[in-house]
Coordinates of N, CA and C in Angstrom, one line a residue:
M4 N 0.8 -1.2 0.0 CA 0.0 0.0 0.0 C 0.9 1.3 0.0
M5 N 2.0 1.2 0.7 CA 2.9 2.4 0.7 C 3.5 2.6 -0.6
H6 N 3.7 1.6 -1.4 CA 4.3 1.8 -2.7 C 3.3 2.5 -3.6
V7 N 2.0 2.2 -3.5 CA 1.0 2.9 -4.3 C 0.9 4.4 -3.9
L8 N 1.0 4.6 -2.6 CA 0.9 6.0 -2.1 C 2.1 6.8 -2.5
F9 N 3.3 6.2 -2.4 CA 4.5 6.9 -2.9 C 4.5 7.2 -4.4
L10 N 4.1 6.2 -5.2 CA 4.1 6.4 -6.6 C 3.0 7.5 -7.0
T11 N 1.9 7.5 -6.3 CA 0.9 8.5 -6.5 C 1.4 9.9 -6.2
C12 N 2.1 10.0 -5.1 CA 2.7 11.3 -4.7 C 3.7 11.8 -5.7
V13 N 4.5 10.8 -6.2 CA 5.5 11.2 -7.2 C 4.9 11.6 -8.5
A14 N 3.8 10.9 -8.9 CA 3.1 11.3 -10.1 C 2.4 12.6 -10.0
I15 N 1.9 13.0 -8.8 CA 1.3 14.3 -8.6 C 2.4 15.4 -8.7
I16 N 3.5 15.1 -8.1 CA 4.6 16.1 -8.1 C 5.1 16.3 -9.5
I17 N 5.3 15.2 -10.3 CA 5.7 15.4 -11.7 C 4.7 16.1 -12.5
A18 N 3.4 15.9 -12.2 CA 2.3 16.5 -13.0 C 2.3 18.0 -12.7
V19 N 2.5 18.4 -11.4 CA 2.5 19.8 -11.0 C 3.7 20.5 -11.6
V20 N 4.9 19.9 -11.6 CA 6.1 20.5 -12.1 C 6.0 20.7 -13.6
T21 N 5.4 19.7 -14.3 CA 5.2 19.7 -15.7 C 4.2 20.8 -16.1
W22 N 3.2 20.9 -15.3 CA 2.1 22.0 -15.5 C 2.7 23.4 -15.5
F23 N 3.6 23.6 -14.5 CA 4.2 24.9 -14.4 C 5.4 25.2 -15.4
E24 N 6.0 24.1 -15.8 CA 7.2 24.3 -16.8 C 6.7 24.3 -18.2
W25 N 5.6 23.7 -18.5 CA 5.1 23.6 -19.9 C 5.0 24.9 -20.7
P26 N 4.5 26.0 -20.1 CA 4.4 27.2 -20.8 C 5.7 27.9 -21.2
S27 N 6.8 27.6 -20.4 CA 8.1 28.2 -20.7 C 8.8 27.4 -21.8
L28 N 8.3 26.2 -22.2 CA 9.0 25.5 -23.2 C 8.4 25.9 -24.6
N29 N 9.3 26.5 -25.4 CA 8.8 27.1 -26.6 C 8.8 26.2 -27.8
D30 N 9.8 25.4 -28.0 CA 10.0 24.6 -29.2 C 9.4 23.3 -29.0
T31 N 8.9 22.7 -30.0 CA 8.3 21.3 -30.0 C 9.4 20.3 -29.6
A32 N 10.6 20.5 -30.1 CA 11.6 19.5 -29.8 C 12.0 19.5 -28.4
I33 N 12.0 20.7 -27.8 CA 12.3 20.8 -26.3 C 11.2 20.2 -25.5
K34 N 10.0 20.4 -25.9 CA 8.8 19.7 -25.2 C 8.9 18.2 -25.3
S35 N 9.3 17.7 -26.5 CA 9.4 16.2 -26.6 C 10.5 15.7 -25.8
V36 N 11.7 16.4 -25.7 CA 12.8 15.9 -24.9 C 12.4 16.0 -23.4
Y37 N 11.7 17.1 -23.0 CA 11.3 17.2 -21.6 C 10.3 16.0 -21.2
L38 N 9.4 15.7 -22.1 CA 8.4 14.6 -21.8 C 9.2 13.3 -21.8
T39 N 10.1 13.1 -22.7 CA 10.9 11.8 -22.7 C 11.6 11.7 -21.4
I40 N 12.3 12.7 -20.9 CA 13.0 12.6 -19.6 C 12.1 12.4 -18.5
V41 N 11.0 13.1 -18.4 CA 10.0 12.9 -17.3 C 9.5 11.5 -17.3
I42 N 9.1 11.0 -18.4 CA 8.5 9.7 -18.5 C 9.6 8.6 -18.1
A43 N 10.8 8.8 -18.6 CA 11.9 7.9 -18.2 C 12.2 7.9 -16.7
V44 N 12.1 9.1 -16.1 CA 12.3 9.2 -14.7 C 11.2 8.5 -13.9
F45 N 10.0 8.7 -14.4 CA 8.9 8.0 -13.7 C 8.9 6.5 -13.8
I46 N 9.3 6.0 -15.0 CA 9.4 4.6 -15.2 C 10.5 4.0 -14.3
L47 N 11.7 4.7 -14.2 CA 12.7 4.3 -13.3 C 12.3 4.3 -11.8
T48 N 11.6 5.3 -11.5 CA 11.0 5.4 -10.1 C 10.1 4.2 -9.8
F49 N 9.2 3.9 -10.8 CA 8.3 2.8 -10.6 C 9.1 1.5 -10.5
V50 N 10.0 1.2 -11.3 CA 10.8 0.0 -11.3 C 11.6 -0.2 -10.0
I51 N 12.2 0.9 -9.6 CA 13.0 0.8 -8.4 C 12.1 0.7 -7.1
T52 N 10.9 1.2 -7.2 CA 10.0 1.1 -6.0 C 9.4 -0.3 -5.9
I53 N 9.0 -0.8 -7.1 CA 8.4 -2.1 -7.1 C 9.4 -3.3 -6.9
W54 N 10.5 -3.2 -7.6 CA 11.5 -4.2 -7.5 C 12.9 -3.6 -7.0
P55 N 13.0 -3.4 -5.7 CA 14.3 -2.8 -5.3 C 15.5 -3.6 -5.4
D56 N 15.5 -4.9 -5.7 CA 16.6 -5.7 -5.8 C 17.2 -5.8 -7.2
T57 N 16.6 -5.0 -8.1 CA 17.1 -5.0 -9.5 C 18.5 -4.4 -9.6
P58 N 19.4 -5.0 -10.4 CA 20.7 -4.4 -10.5 C 20.7 -3.0 -11.1
G59 N 21.6 -2.2 -10.6 CA 21.7 -0.8 -11.1 C 22.5 -0.7 -12.3
P60 N 22.7 0.5 -12.8 CA 23.5 0.7 -14.0 C 24.9 0.4 -13.9
L61 N 25.5 0.5 -12.7 CA 26.9 0.1 -12.5 C 27.1 -1.4 -12.7
Q62 N 26.2 -2.2 -12.3 CA 26.4 -3.6 -12.5 C 26.2 -4.0 -14.0
G63 N 25.4 -3.2 -14.7 CA 25.2 -3.5 -16.1 C 26.5 -3.1 -16.9
V64 N 27.1 -2.0 -16.5 CA 28.4 -1.6 -17.1 C 29.5 -2.6 -16.8
R65 N 29.6 -3.0 -15.6 CA 30.6 -4.0 -15.3 C 30.4 -5.3 -16.0
M66 N 29.1 -5.8 -16.2 CA 28.9 -7.0 -16.9 C 29.2 -6.8 -18.4
L67 N 29.0 -5.6 -18.9 CA 29.2 -5.3 -20.3 C 30.7 -5.3 -20.6
F68 N 31.5 -4.7 -19.8 CA 32.9 -4.6 -20.0 C 33.8 -5.6 -19.4
K69 N 33.2 -6.6 -18.6 CA 34.0 -7.6 -18.0 C 34.9 -8.4 -19.0
P70 N 34.4 -8.8 -20.1 CA 35.2 -9.6 -21.0 C 36.4 -8.8 -21.6
L71 N 36.4 -7.5 -21.5 CA 37.4 -6.6 -22.1 C 38.6 -6.4 -21.1
T72 N 38.3 -6.7 -19.8 CA 39.4 -6.4 -18.8 C 40.4 -7.6 -18.7
L73 N 41.6 -7.3 -18.4 CA 42.6 -8.3 -18.2 C 42.4 -9.0 -16.8
P74 N 42.9 -10.2 -16.7 CA 42.7 -10.9 -15.4 C 43.3 -10.1 -14.2
W75 N 44.4 -9.4 -14.4 CA 45.0 -8.7 -13.2 C 44.2 -7.5 -12.8
M76 N 43.3 -7.0 -13.7 CA 42.5 -5.9 -13.4 C 41.2 -6.2 -12.6
R77 N 40.9 -7.5 -12.6 CA 39.7 -7.9 -11.9 C 40.0 -8.0 -10.4
R78 N 39.0 -7.8 -9.6 CA 39.2 -8.0 -8.1 C 39.0 -9.4 -7.7

């Protein structure tokens, strides 16, 4: 229940900030970038709230570059 309340509060805060920022965004490209960033942040907030044990970006980068490191570089 707390997850739903937290996500609802985050959604309301994002909506209020977007409501006040929207008139100052003049170009359509800037508006689309703004919405893309806001939606990505909300999706990340949702995923981290619902599944807190998911690996973060640092683990993904380590997994991606692990084959490129030399054996003496690994811990």
